[in-house]
């Protein structure tokens, strides 16, 4: 471990700890955010979200775009739907998928901004 990871003293800044403690969210939303990031943690699901940021698509289109089977795409879409990241609508015999709301696209946009800053810096 790097020495920078540890203080060289054992002083607790109680005013800071108390100030942060008062502002910390409850455990439940923190857990839910962790679960959300687990869903984002799969590259196939991330690629689906990237595609759906650009345009509403059906399973067939996503499978062709990502060079995967429709079954594999459907499996990932079920996970994304259960996590409320994507939604679907049926038009005739075709089911179209899109991001559940603008926040999902914003999260991805921020993540890409962060990644690109790391590469440029």
PDB file of C-alpha atoms in Angstrom:
ATOM      1  CA  UNK A   1       0.000   0.000   0.000  1.00  0.00           C
ATOM      2  CA  UNK A   2       1.051   3.540  -0.718  1.00  0.00           C
ATOM      3  CA  UNK A   3       2.001   5.634   2.324  1.00  0.00           C
ATOM      4  CA  UNK A   4      -0.191   8.411   0.929  1.00  0.00           C
ATOM      5  CA  UNK A   5      -3.226   6.280   1.822  1.00  0.00           C
ATOM      6  CA  UNK A   6      -2.660   6.733   5.558  1.00  0.00           C
ATOM      7  CA  UNK A   7      -2.369   9.706   7.913  1.00  0.00           C
ATOM      8  CA  UNK A   8       0.853   9.878   9.842  1.00  0.00           C
ATOM      9  CA  UNK A   9      -1.130  10.907  12.911  1.00  0.00           C
ATOM     10  CA  UNK A  10      -4.316   9.720  14.559  1.00  0.00           C
ATOM     11  CA  UNK A  11      -6.315  12.943  14.857  1.00  0.00           C
ATOM     12  CA  UNK A  12     -10.037  12.837  14.182  1.00  0.00           C
ATOM     13  CA  UNK A  13     -11.430  16.124  12.944  1.00  0.00           C
ATOM     14  CA  UNK A  14     -14.725  15.814  14.790  1.00  0.00           C
ATOM     15  CA  UNK A  15     -16.248  18.977  13.306  1.00  0.00           C
ATOM     16  CA  UNK A  16     -15.652  17.655   9.771  1.00  0.00           C
ATOM     17  CA  UNK A  17     -16.930  14.176  10.638  1.00  0.00           C
ATOM     18  CA  UNK A  18     -20.110  15.579  12.205  1.00  0.00           C
ATOM     19  CA  UNK A  19     -20.729  18.021   9.336  1.00  0.00           C
ATOM     20  CA  UNK A  20     -20.417  15.233   6.768  1.00  0.00           C
ATOM     21  CA  UNK A  21     -22.463  12.795   8.898  1.00  0.00           C
ATOM     22  CA  UNK A  22     -25.389  15.265   8.889  1.00  0.00           C
ATOM     23  CA  UNK A  23     -25.252  15.520   5.082  1.00  0.00           C
ATOM     24  CA  UNK A  24     -24.798  11.837   4.254  1.00  0.00           C
ATOM     25  CA  UNK A  25     -27.817  10.174   2.613  1.00  0.00           C
ATOM     26  CA  UNK A  26     -29.555   7.201   4.191  1.00  0.00           C
ATOM     27  CA  UNK A  27     -28.226   3.692   3.483  1.00  0.00           C
ATOM     28  CA  UNK A  28     -31.062   2.709   1.128  1.00  0.00           C
ATOM     29  CA  UNK A  29     -30.407   5.242  -1.660  1.00  0.00           C
ATOM     30  CA  UNK A  30     -26.652   4.634  -1.380  1.00  0.00           C
ATOM     31  CA  UNK A  31     -27.288   0.913  -1.851  1.00  0.00           C
ATOM     32  CA  UNK A  32     -29.546   1.642  -4.838  1.00  0.00           C
ATOM     33  CA  UNK A  33     -26.865   3.814  -6.459  1.00  0.00           C
ATOM     34  CA  UNK A  34     -24.358   0.984  -5.968  1.00  0.00           C
ATOM     35  CA  UNK A  35     -26.758  -1.431  -7.652  1.00  0.00           C
ATOM     36  CA  UNK A  36     -27.236   1.019 -10.528  1.00  0.00           C
ATOM     37  CA  UNK A  37     -23.484   1.166 -11.097  1.00  0.00           C
ATOM     38  CA  UNK A  38     -23.333  -2.642 -11.064  1.00  0.00           C
ATOM     39  CA  UNK A  39     -25.800  -2.653 -13.963  1.00  0.00           C
ATOM     40  CA  UNK A  40     -23.672  -0.058 -15.771  1.00  0.00           C
ATOM     41  CA  UNK A  41     -20.639  -2.270 -15.073  1.00  0.00           C
ATOM     42  CA  UNK A  42     -21.378  -4.666 -17.938  1.00  0.00           C
ATOM     43  CA  UNK A  43     -19.899  -3.543 -21.273  1.00  0.00           C
ATOM     44  CA  UNK A  44     -22.747  -5.033 -23.335  1.00  0.00           C
ATOM     45  CA  UNK A  45     -25.331  -3.124 -21.327  1.00  0.00           C
ATOM     46  CA  UNK A  46     -23.207   0.013 -21.622  1.00  0.00           C
ATOM     47  CA  UNK A  47     -23.057  -0.406 -25.393  1.00  0.00           C
ATOM     48  CA  UNK A  48     -26.843  -0.817 -25.521  1.00  0.00           C
ATOM     49  CA  UNK A  49     -27.286   2.350 -23.474  1.00  0.00           C
ATOM     50  CA  UNK A  50     -24.878   4.209 -25.780  1.00  0.00           C
ATOM     51  CA  UNK A  51     -26.919   3.141 -28.802  1.00  0.00           C
ATOM     52  CA  UNK A  52     -30.224   4.052 -27.171  1.00  0.00           C
ATOM     53  CA  UNK A  53     -28.842   7.483 -26.277  1.00  0.00           C
ATOM     54  CA  UNK A  54     -28.745   8.106 -30.004  1.00  0.00           C
ATOM     55  CA  UNK A  55     -31.984   6.524 -31.151  1.00  0.00           C
ATOM     56  CA  UNK A  56     -34.848   4.273 -30.147  1.00  0.00           C
ATOM     57  CA  UNK A  57     -34.170   0.759 -31.456  1.00  0.00           C
ATOM     58  CA  UNK A  58     -35.683  -2.713 -31.551  1.00  0.00           C
ATOM     59  CA  UNK A  59     -33.952  -5.928 -30.465  1.00  0.00           C
ATOM     60  CA  UNK A  60     -33.208  -6.880 -34.091  1.00  0.00           C
ATOM     61  CA  UNK A  61     -31.484  -3.552 -34.740  1.00  0.00           C
ATOM     62  CA  UNK A  62     -29.469  -3.731 -31.512  1.00  0.00           C
ATOM     63  CA  UNK A  63     -28.396  -7.300 -32.287  1.00  0.00           C
ATOM     64  CA  UNK A  64     -27.207  -6.275 -35.764  1.00  0.00           C
ATOM     65  CA  UNK A  65     -25.442  -3.166 -34.443  1.00  0.00           C
ATOM     66  CA  UNK A  66     -23.624  -4.997 -31.656  1.00  0.00           C
ATOM     67  CA  UNK A  67     -23.048  -8.205 -33.633  1.00  0.00           C
ATOM     68  CA  UNK A  68     -24.833 -10.312 -31.025  1.00  0.00           C
ATOM     69  CA  UNK A  69     -27.777 -12.690 -30.971  1.00  0.00           C
ATOM     70  CA  UNK A  70     -31.258 -11.364 -30.335  1.00  0.00           C
ATOM     71  CA  UNK A  71     -31.448 -13.683 -27.341  1.00  0.00           C
ATOM     72  CA  UNK A  72     -28.337 -12.130 -25.779  1.00  0.00           C
ATOM     73  CA  UNK A  73     -29.663  -8.615 -26.408  1.00  0.00           C
ATOM     74  CA  UNK A  74     -33.072  -9.519 -24.963  1.00  0.00           C
ATOM     75  CA  UNK A  75     -31.421 -10.866 -21.825  1.00  0.00           C
ATOM     76  CA  UNK A  76     -29.515  -7.606 -21.297  1.00  0.00           C
ATOM     77  CA  UNK A  77     -32.609  -5.517 -22.060  1.00  0.00           C
ATOM     78  CA  UNK A  78     -34.554  -7.406 -19.358  1.00  0.00           C
ATOM     79  CA  UNK A  79     -31.879  -6.425 -16.835  1.00  0.00           C
ATOM     80  CA  UNK A  80     -31.917  -2.820 -18.039  1.00  0.00           C
ATOM     81  CA  UNK A  81     -35.723  -2.683 -17.860  1.00  0.00           C
ATOM     82  CA  UNK A  82     -35.848  -4.154 -14.363  1.00  0.00           C
ATOM     83  CA  UNK A  83     -33.334  -1.491 -13.289  1.00  0.00           C
ATOM     84  CA  UNK A  84     -35.522   1.210 -14.883  1.00  0.00           C
ATOM     85  CA  UNK A  85     -32.770   2.248 -17.281  1.00  0.00           C
ATOM     86  CA  UNK A  86     -34.687   1.480 -20.468  1.00  0.00           C
ATOM     87  CA  UNK A  87     -38.350   1.372 -21.385  1.00  0.00           C
ATOM     88  CA  UNK A  88     -40.198  -0.213 -24.263  1.00  0.00           C
ATOM     89  CA  UNK A  89     -43.149   0.515 -26.491  1.00  0.00           C
ATOM     90  CA  UNK A  90     -44.863  -1.759 -28.944  1.00  0.00           C
ATOM     91  CA  UNK A  91     -45.776  -0.637 -32.436  1.00  0.00           C
ATOM     92  CA  UNK A  92     -47.527  -3.400 -34.320  1.00  0.00           C
ATOM     93  CA  UNK A  93     -45.296  -6.451 -34.030  1.00  0.00           C
ATOM     94  CA  UNK A  94     -42.145  -4.498 -33.173  1.00  0.00           C
ATOM     95  CA  UNK A  95     -41.003  -3.560 -29.663  1.00  0.00           C
ATOM     96  CA  UNK A  96     -38.868  -0.434 -29.536  1.00  0.00           C
ATOM     97  CA  UNK A  97     -36.517   0.373 -26.671  1.00  0.00           C
ATOM     98  CA  UNK A  98     -35.338   3.756 -25.455  1.00  0.00           C
ATOM     99  CA  UNK A  99     -33.726   5.201 -22.357  1.00  0.00           C
ATOM    100  CA  UNK A 100     -36.151   5.437 -19.461  1.00  0.00           C
ATOM    101  CA  UNK A 101     -35.413   9.136 -18.949  1.00  0.00           C
ATOM    102  CA  UNK A 102     -32.875  11.827 -19.730  1.00  0.00           C
ATOM    103  CA  UNK A 103     -30.940  11.162 -16.512  1.00  0.00           C
ATOM    104  CA  UNK A 104     -29.565   7.902 -17.910  1.00  0.00           C
ATOM    105  CA  UNK A 105     -28.063   9.716 -20.885  1.00  0.00           C
ATOM    106  CA  UNK A 106     -26.709  12.423 -18.590  1.00  0.00           C
ATOM    107  CA  UNK A 107     -24.966   9.849 -16.380  1.00  0.00           C
ATOM    108  CA  UNK A 108     -23.303   8.336 -19.445  1.00  0.00           C
ATOM    109  CA  UNK A 109     -22.383  11.737 -20.820  1.00  0.00           C
ATOM    110  CA  UNK A 110     -20.679  12.653 -17.546  1.00  0.00           C
ATOM    111  CA  UNK A 111     -18.866   9.320 -17.456  1.00  0.00           C
ATOM    112  CA  UNK A 112     -17.546   9.821 -20.991  1.00  0.00           C
ATOM    113  CA  UNK A 113     -16.469  13.368 -20.150  1.00  0.00           C
ATOM    114  CA  UNK A 114     -14.540  12.009 -17.181  1.00  0.00           C
ATOM    115  CA  UNK A 115     -12.882   9.267 -19.247  1.00  0.00           C
ATOM    116  CA  UNK A 116     -11.872  11.681 -21.994  1.00  0.00           C
ATOM    117  CA  UNK A 117     -10.388  14.115 -19.441  1.00  0.00           C
ATOM    118  CA  UNK A 118      -8.214  11.296 -18.093  1.00  0.00           C
ATOM    119  CA  UNK A 119      -6.919  10.541 -21.590  1.00  0.00           C
ATOM    120  CA  UNK A 120      -6.230  14.178 -22.435  1.00  0.00           C
ATOM    121  CA  UNK A 121      -4.582  14.960 -19.082  1.00  0.00           C
TER     122      UNK A 121
END
